[in-house]
PDB file of C-alpha atoms in Angstrom:
ATOM      1  CA  GLU A  23     188.235  55.271 114.131  1.00  0.00           C
ATOM      2  CA  ALA A  24     185.624  57.804 113.048  1.00  0.00           C
ATOM      3  CA  GLY A  25     186.385  59.650 109.865  1.00  0.00           C
ATOM      4  CA  VAL A  26     185.913  63.287 108.988  1.00  0.00           C
ATOM      5  CA  THR A  27     182.270  64.243 109.205  1.00  0.00           C
ATOM      6  CA  GLN A  28     180.508  67.174 107.615  1.00  0.00           C
ATOM      7  CA  PHE A  29     177.108  68.664 108.226  1.00  0.00           C
ATOM      8  CA  PRO A  30     174.800  69.164 106.470  1.00  0.00           C
ATOM      9  CA  SER A  31     175.246  66.813 103.555  1.00  0.00           C
ATOM     10  CA  HIS A  32     173.173  69.087 101.358  1.00  0.00           C
ATOM     11  CA  SER A  33     171.951  72.645 101.760  1.00  0.00           C
ATOM     12  CA  VAL A  34     169.665  74.622  99.484  1.00  0.00           C
ATOM     13  CA  ILE A  35     169.397  78.340 100.172  1.00  0.00           C
ATOM     14  CA  GLU A  36     168.348  81.458  98.338  1.00  0.00           C
ATOM     15  CA  LYS A  37     170.732  84.103  97.126  1.00  0.00           C
ATOM     16  CA  GLY A  38     171.446  86.550  99.907  1.00  0.00           C
ATOM     17  CA  GLN A  39     170.882  84.097 102.714  1.00  0.00           C
ATOM     18  CA  THR A  40     173.479  82.809 105.140  1.00  0.00           C
ATOM     19  CA  VAL A  41     174.689  79.247 105.442  1.00  0.00           C
ATOM     20  CA  THR A  42     177.057  77.652 107.928  1.00  0.00           C
ATOM     21  CA  LEU A  43     178.852  74.439 107.143  1.00  0.00           C
ATOM     22  CA  ARG A  44     180.391  72.325 109.865  1.00  0.00           C
ATOM     23  CA  CYS A  45     183.334  69.955 109.829  1.00  0.00           C
ATOM     24  CA  ASP A  46     184.423  67.559 112.549  1.00  0.00           C
ATOM     25  CA  PRO A  47     187.957  66.325 111.886  1.00  0.00           C
ATOM     26  CA  ILE A  48     189.462  63.068 113.005  1.00  0.00           C
ATOM     27  CA  SER A  49     190.334  63.243 116.683  1.00  0.00           C
ATOM     28  CA  GLY A  50     193.942  64.281 117.223  1.00  0.00           C
ATOM     29  CA  HIS A  51     194.363  65.852 113.806  1.00  0.00           C
ATOM     30  CA  ASP A  52     195.739  69.337 114.301  1.00  0.00           C
ATOM     31  CA  ASN A  53     195.535  70.220 110.616  1.00  0.00           C
ATOM     32  CA  LEU A  54     192.158  71.033 109.146  1.00  0.00           C
ATOM     33  CA  TYR A  55     191.533  72.131 105.566  1.00  0.00           C
ATOM     34  CA  TRP A  56     188.621  73.420 103.549  1.00  0.00           C
ATOM     35  CA  TYR A  57     188.341  72.849  99.798  1.00  0.00           C
ATOM     36  CA  ARG A  58     185.549  73.320  97.317  1.00  0.00           C
ATOM     37  CA  ARG A  59     184.546  72.321  93.828  1.00  0.00           C
ATOM     38  CA  VAL A  60     182.273  74.762  92.053  1.00  0.00           C
ATOM     39  CA  MET A  61     180.440  74.446  88.741  1.00  0.00           C
ATOM     40  CA  GLY A  62     182.162  71.185  87.744  1.00  0.00           C
ATOM     41  CA  LYS A  63     185.592  72.710  88.026  1.00  0.00           C
ATOM     42  CA  GLU A  64     188.600  71.352  89.846  1.00  0.00           C
ATOM     43  CA  ILE A  65     188.785  70.991  93.584  1.00  0.00           C
ATOM     44  CA  LYS A  66     190.327  74.162  94.987  1.00  0.00           C
ATOM     45  CA  PHE A  67     191.968  74.853  98.326  1.00  0.00           C
ATOM     46  CA  LEU A  68     190.303  77.439 100.552  1.00  0.00           C
ATOM     47  CA  LEU A  69     192.186  77.526 103.836  1.00  0.00           C
ATOM     48  CA  HIS A  70     194.216  75.613 106.379  1.00  0.00           C
ATOM     49  CA  PHE A  71     194.002  75.604 110.178  1.00  0.00           C
ATOM     50  CA  VAL A  72     196.644  74.373 112.551  1.00  0.00           C
ATOM     51  CA  LYS A  73     194.705  73.814 115.733  1.00  0.00           C
ATOM     52  CA  GLU A  74     192.707  77.021 116.144  1.00  0.00           C
ATOM     53  CA  SER A  75     195.016  79.235 114.077  1.00  0.00           C
ATOM     54  CA  LYS A  76     194.585  80.042 110.405  1.00  0.00           C
ATOM     55  CA  GLN A  77     197.829  78.946 108.787  1.00  0.00           C
ATOM     56  CA  ASP A  78     196.931  79.753 105.206  1.00  0.00           C
ATOM     57  CA  GLU A  79     193.757  81.376 103.922  1.00  0.00           C
ATOM     58  CA  SER A  80     195.054  82.278 100.495  1.00  0.00           C
ATOM     59  CA  GLY A  81     192.287  80.361  98.761  1.00  0.00           C
ATOM     60  CA  MET A  82     189.356  82.145 100.362  1.00  0.00           C
ATOM     61  CA  PRO A  83     187.512  83.792  97.460  1.00  0.00           C
ATOM     62  CA  ASN A  84     186.296  86.931  99.227  1.00  0.00           C
ATOM     63  CA  ASN A  85     185.160  88.367 102.538  1.00  0.00           C
ATOM     64  CA  ARG A  86     181.754  86.719 102.298  1.00  0.00           C
ATOM     65  CA  PHE A  87     183.439  83.570 103.537  1.00  0.00           C
ATOM     66  CA  LEU A  88     184.396  83.215 107.199  1.00  0.00           C
ATOM     67  CA  ALA A  89     186.023  80.143 108.670  1.00  0.00           C
ATOM     68  CA  GLU A  90     186.490  79.456 112.342  1.00  0.00           C
ATOM     69  CA  ARG A  91     187.883  76.656 114.436  1.00  0.00           C
ATOM     70  CA  THR A  92     187.107  77.354 118.038  1.00  0.00           C
ATOM     71  CA  GLY A  93     189.196  75.412 120.508  1.00  0.00           C
ATOM     72  CA  GLY A  94     191.019  73.639 117.735  1.00  0.00           C
ATOM     73  CA  THR A  95     188.334  70.996 117.326  1.00  0.00           C
ATOM     74  CA  TYR A  96     185.494  71.334 114.842  1.00  0.00           C
ATOM     75  CA  SER A  97     185.404  74.051 112.210  1.00  0.00           C
ATOM     76  CA  THR A  98     182.674  76.097 110.615  1.00  0.00           C
ATOM     77  CA  LEU A  99     182.588  77.824 107.264  1.00  0.00           C
ATOM     78  CA  LYS A 100     180.018  80.575 106.966  1.00  0.00           C
ATOM     79  CA  VAL A 101     178.940  82.107 103.696  1.00  0.00           C
ATOM     80  CA  GLN A 102     177.179  85.437 104.126  1.00  0.00           C
ATOM     81  CA  PRO A 103     175.506  86.528 101.936  1.00  0.00           C
ATOM     82  CA  ALA A 104     175.484  83.578  99.572  1.00  0.00           C
ATOM     83  CA  GLU A 105     175.708  84.178  95.826  1.00  0.00           C
ATOM     84  CA  LEU A 106     174.794  81.900  92.945  1.00  0.00           C
ATOM     85  CA  GLU A 107     178.435  81.237  92.122  1.00  0.00           C
ATOM     86  CA  ASP A 108     178.988  79.782  95.594  1.00  0.00           C
ATOM     87  CA  SER A 109     177.081  76.652  94.588  1.00  0.00           C
ATOM     88  CA  GLY A 110     179.234  73.573  94.665  1.00  0.00           C
ATOM     89  CA  VAL A 111     180.611  70.916  96.968  1.00  0.00           C
ATOM     90  CA  TYR A 112     182.583  71.966 100.023  1.00  0.00           C
ATOM     91  CA  PHE A 113     185.043  69.432 101.366  1.00  0.00           C
ATOM     92  CA  CYS A 114     186.772  69.380 104.694  1.00  0.00           C
ATOM     93  CA  ALA A 115     189.933  67.386 105.323  1.00  0.00           C
ATOM     94  CA  SER A 116     192.191  66.782 108.274  1.00  0.00           C
ATOM     95  CA  SER A 117     195.669  65.401 108.780  1.00  0.00           C
ATOM     96  CA  GLN A 118     198.040  64.494 111.548  1.00  0.00           C
ATOM     97  CA  PRO A 119     200.702  66.996 112.595  1.00  0.00           C
ATOM     98  CA  GLY A 120     203.366  65.151 110.634  1.00  0.00           C
ATOM     99  CA  GLY A 121     201.182  63.953 107.784  1.00  0.00           C
ATOM    100  CA  LEU A 122     202.681  65.063 104.527  1.00  0.00           C
ATOM    101  CA  TYR A 123     199.849  65.304 101.995  1.00  0.00           C
ATOM    102  CA  GLU A 124     197.943  62.344 103.435  1.00  0.00           C
ATOM    103  CA  GLN A 125     194.748  64.188 104.135  1.00  0.00           C
ATOM    104  CA  TYR A 126     191.509  62.527 105.166  1.00  0.00           C
ATOM    105  CA  PHE A 127     188.509  64.011 103.452  1.00  0.00           C
ATOM    106  CA  GLY A 128     184.939  64.173 104.560  1.00  0.00           C
ATOM    107  CA  PRO A 129     182.042  63.358 102.207  1.00  0.00           C
ATOM    108  CA  GLY A 130     181.447  67.017 101.441  1.00  0.00           C
ATOM    109  CA  THR A 131     178.527  69.389 101.745  1.00  0.00           C
ATOM    110  CA  ARG A 132     176.658  70.114  98.542  1.00  0.00           C
ATOM    111  CA  LEU A 133     175.575  73.759  98.587  1.00  0.00           C
ATOM    112  CA  THR A 134     172.953  74.951  96.144  1.00  0.00           C
ATOM    113  CA  VAL A 135     172.217  78.666  95.972  1.00  0.00           C
ATOM    114  CA  THR A 136     169.066  79.546  94.038  1.00  0.00           C
TER     115      THR A 136
ATOM    116  CA  LEU B  27     203.301  74.958  91.331  1.00  0.00           C
ATOM    117  CA  ALA B  28     204.066  72.087  89.001  1.00  0.00           C
ATOM    118  CA  LYS B  29     201.287  71.474  86.496  1.00  0.00           C
ATOM    119  CA  THR B  30     200.181  67.903  85.951  1.00  0.00           C
ATOM    120  CA  THR B  31     198.768  66.293  82.834  1.00  0.00           C
ATOM    121  CA  GLN B  32     196.958  62.974  82.873  1.00  0.00           C
ATOM    122  CA  PRO B  33     194.462  61.280  80.570  1.00  0.00           C
ATOM    123  CA  ILE B  34     190.882  62.401  80.953  1.00  0.00           C
ATOM    124  CA  SER B  35     189.533  58.869  80.949  1.00  0.00           C
ATOM    125  CA  MET B  36     190.536  55.214  80.741  1.00  0.00           C
ATOM    126  CA  ASP B  37     188.611  51.966  80.415  1.00  0.00           C
ATOM    127  CA  SER B  38     189.724  48.597  81.676  1.00  0.00           C
ATOM    128  CA  TYR B  39     188.318  45.159  82.392  1.00  0.00           C
ATOM    129  CA  GLU B  40     188.075  43.336  85.666  1.00  0.00           C
ATOM    130  CA  GLY B  41     191.232  41.488  86.609  1.00  0.00           C
ATOM    131  CA  GLN B  42     193.533  43.581  84.460  1.00  0.00           C
ATOM    132  CA  GLU B  43     196.401  45.736  85.628  1.00  0.00           C
ATOM    133  CA  VAL B  44     195.821  49.427  85.058  1.00  0.00           C
ATOM    134  CA  ASN B  45     198.574  51.981  84.640  1.00  0.00           C
ATOM    135  CA  ILE B  46     197.765  55.678  84.759  1.00  0.00           C
ATOM    136  CA  THR B  47     200.585  57.973  83.758  1.00  0.00           C
ATOM    137  CA  CYS B  48     200.900  61.579  84.824  1.00  0.00           C
ATOM    138  CA  SER B  49     203.365  64.079  83.421  1.00  0.00           C
ATOM    139  CA  HIS B  50     204.807  66.881  85.515  1.00  0.00           C
ATOM    140  CA  ASN B  51     207.621  68.345  83.478  1.00  0.00           C
ATOM    141  CA  ASN B  52     208.391  71.288  85.746  1.00  0.00           C
ATOM    142  CA  ILE B  53     208.479  69.401  89.026  1.00  0.00           C
ATOM    143  CA  ALA B  54     210.766  71.037  91.576  1.00  0.00           C
ATOM    144  CA  THR B  55     213.443  69.394  93.675  1.00  0.00           C
ATOM    145  CA  ASN B  56     211.406  69.449  96.887  1.00  0.00           C
ATOM    146  CA  ASP B  57     208.093  68.404  95.296  1.00  0.00           C
ATOM    147  CA  TYR B  58     206.364  65.145  96.204  1.00  0.00           C
ATOM    148  CA  ILE B  59     204.001  63.142  94.002  1.00  0.00           C
ATOM    149  CA  THR B  60     200.739  62.010  95.518  1.00  0.00           C
ATOM    150  CA  TRP B  61     197.763  60.137  94.112  1.00  0.00           C
ATOM    151  CA  TYR B  62     194.204  60.362  95.356  1.00  0.00           C
ATOM    152  CA  GLN B  63     191.083  58.409  94.437  1.00  0.00           C
ATOM    153  CA  GLN B  64     187.560  59.780  94.463  1.00  0.00           C
ATOM    154  CA  PHE B  65     184.259  57.933  94.227  1.00  0.00           C
ATOM    155  CA  PRO B  66     181.016  59.753  93.379  1.00  0.00           C
ATOM    156  CA  SER B  67     179.524  61.666  96.311  1.00  0.00           C
ATOM    157  CA  GLN B  68     182.628  61.100  98.421  1.00  0.00           C
ATOM    158  CA  GLY B  69     185.714  63.094  99.246  1.00  0.00           C
ATOM    159  CA  PRO B  70     189.098  62.211  97.742  1.00  0.00           C
ATOM    160  CA  ARG B  71     190.993  59.379  99.394  1.00  0.00           C
ATOM    161  CA  PHE B  72     194.786  59.148  99.659  1.00  0.00           C
ATOM    162  CA  ILE B  73     196.264  56.223  97.741  1.00  0.00           C
ATOM    163  CA  ILE B  74     200.015  56.580  97.613  1.00  0.00           C
ATOM    164  CA  GLN B  75     202.846  59.070  97.741  1.00  0.00           C
ATOM    165  CA  GLY B  76     206.413  59.062  96.519  1.00  0.00           C
ATOM    166  CA  TYR B  77     209.472  61.114  95.746  1.00  0.00           C
ATOM    167  CA  LYS B  78     211.519  58.876  93.450  1.00  0.00           C
ATOM    168  CA  THR B  79     211.916  55.268  92.228  1.00  0.00           C
ATOM    169  CA  LYS B  80     209.170  52.891  93.301  1.00  0.00           C
ATOM    170  CA  VAL B  81     206.725  52.876  96.171  1.00  0.00           C
ATOM    171  CA  THR B  82     204.311  50.037  96.874  1.00  0.00           C
ATOM    172  CA  ASN B  83     201.533  49.621  99.385  1.00  0.00           C
ATOM    173  CA  GLU B  84     198.587  47.272  99.777  1.00  0.00           C
ATOM    174  CA  VAL B  85     196.559  49.210  97.222  1.00  0.00           C
ATOM    175  CA  ALA B  86     198.884  50.339  94.447  1.00  0.00           C
ATOM    176  CA  SER B  87     202.380  50.928  93.198  1.00  0.00           C
ATOM    177  CA  LEU B  88     203.893  54.205  92.138  1.00  0.00           C
ATOM    178  CA  PHE B  89     206.718  54.319  89.640  1.00  0.00           C
ATOM    179  CA  ILE B  90     208.798  57.465  89.300  1.00  0.00           C
ATOM    180  CA  PRO B  91     211.682  57.612  86.795  1.00  0.00           C
ATOM    181  CA  ALA B  92     214.981  59.213  87.632  1.00  0.00           C
ATOM    182  CA  ASP B  93     214.142  62.553  86.001  1.00  0.00           C
ATOM    183  CA  ARG B  94     210.828  62.660  87.964  1.00  0.00           C
ATOM    184  CA  LYS B  95     209.069  64.370  85.061  1.00  0.00           C
ATOM    185  CA  SER B  96     206.370  61.736  85.082  1.00  0.00           C
ATOM    186  CA  SER B  97     204.905  59.105  87.348  1.00  0.00           C
ATOM    187  CA  THR B  98     202.766  56.020  86.845  1.00  0.00           C
ATOM    188  CA  LEU B  99     200.131  54.733  89.214  1.00  0.00           C
ATOM    189  CA  SER B 100     199.705  50.985  88.856  1.00  0.00           C
ATOM    190  CA  LEU B 101     196.575  49.234  90.109  1.00  0.00           C
ATOM    191  CA  PRO B 102     196.894  45.429  90.064  1.00  0.00           C
ATOM    192  CA  ARG B 103     193.909  43.289  89.071  1.00  0.00           C
ATOM    193  CA  VAL B 104     191.232  45.970  89.145  1.00  0.00           C
ATOM    194  CA  SER B 105     187.649  45.241  90.073  1.00  0.00           C
ATOM    195  CA  LEU B 106     184.399  47.050  89.342  1.00  0.00           C
ATOM    196  CA  SER B 107     184.757  48.884  92.650  1.00  0.00           C
ATOM    197  CA  ASP B 108     187.930  50.570  91.405  1.00  0.00           C
ATOM    198  CA  THR B 109     185.845  52.695  89.056  1.00  0.00           C
ATOM    199  CA  ALA B 110     186.628  56.214  90.238  1.00  0.00           C
ATOM    200  CA  VAL B 111     188.479  59.414  89.411  1.00  0.00           C
ATOM    201  CA  TYR B 112     192.213  59.262  90.076  1.00  0.00           C
ATOM    202  CA  TYR B 113     194.133  62.459  90.738  1.00  0.00           C
ATOM    203  CA  CYS B 114     197.846  62.987  90.345  1.00  0.00           C
ATOM    204  CA  LEU B 115     199.131  65.787  92.571  1.00  0.00           C
ATOM    205  CA  VAL B 116     202.503  67.429  92.806  1.00  0.00           C
ATOM    206  CA  ASN B 117     203.048  69.397  95.963  1.00  0.00           C
ATOM    207  CA  SER B 118     205.893  71.389  97.372  1.00  0.00           C
ATOM    208  CA  GLY B 119     207.495  70.064 100.524  1.00  0.00           C
ATOM    209  CA  SER B 120     206.847  73.392 102.195  1.00  0.00           C
ATOM    210  CA  ALA B 121     203.167  73.729 101.269  1.00  0.00           C
ATOM    211  CA  ARG B 122     200.366  71.899 102.991  1.00  0.00           C
ATOM    212  CA  GLN B 123     197.561  72.542 100.563  1.00  0.00           C
ATOM    213  CA  LEU B 124     196.723  69.974  97.912  1.00  0.00           C
ATOM    214  CA  THR B 125     196.475  71.126  94.297  1.00  0.00           C
ATOM    215  CA  PHE B 126     194.040  69.033  92.307  1.00  0.00           C
ATOM    216  CA  GLY B 127     193.887  68.795  88.542  1.00  0.00           C
ATOM    217  CA  SER B 128     191.144  67.332  86.399  1.00  0.00           C
ATOM    218  CA  GLY B 129     191.939  63.731  87.209  1.00  0.00           C
ATOM    219  CA  THR B 130     191.467  60.528  85.213  1.00  0.00           C
ATOM    220  CA  GLN B 131     188.091  58.826  85.169  1.00  0.00           C
ATOM    221  CA  LEU B 132     188.810  55.097  85.312  1.00  0.00           C
ATOM    222  CA  THR B 133     185.946  52.849  84.329  1.00  0.00           C
ATOM    223  CA  VAL B 134     186.303  49.148  85.019  1.00  0.00           C
ATOM    224  CA  LEU B 135     184.078  47.006  82.850  1.00  0.00           C
ATOM    225  CA  PRO B 136     182.879  43.469  83.625  1.00  0.00           C
TER     226      PRO B 136
END
């Protein structure tokens, strides 16, 4: 069974540019989550999709971040425009409809904003 | 959300049993305790989850006393490949998001 995949693995962009991160969850997993770790801090929740609907986006830091999950399959997280403080590792996770806290994480995308 | 406290780091030797204790004094009635493991350059990986007493799987055991104010993750006979950060999480039964703390860096020495 293929795991959660994320693309790219590493992205380096300049302040003010736009970056789009992609996450492909495990097939059949309705729940999809985005987390991030910035500046060596703790991993923080960003948002949660159930299929194509945003269930909880309370962790999104501001309106420069836009997450989508078209058709309830893969998801994208766009940062526009990127700021220096957005640098960090962005993780995607997915879980089965009945999975209680057993989330499967991808390897993460390391974003560096210069 | 219940706050968790666990040691910042621990060292062990190959073949030993490792116990990592986490305190969560203000855990709520409907909260579950979950442990994740994270290797460098990888995402966290689910290890075990419990509500009370003892839970065991092929990887670890989780001990939760009756008052549920703490929990202990037990790793039997660790190997070098068990070197990782271990996170103790306490999550409400109604919330889906995971709340990570600082974790415990376990280093297994030869």
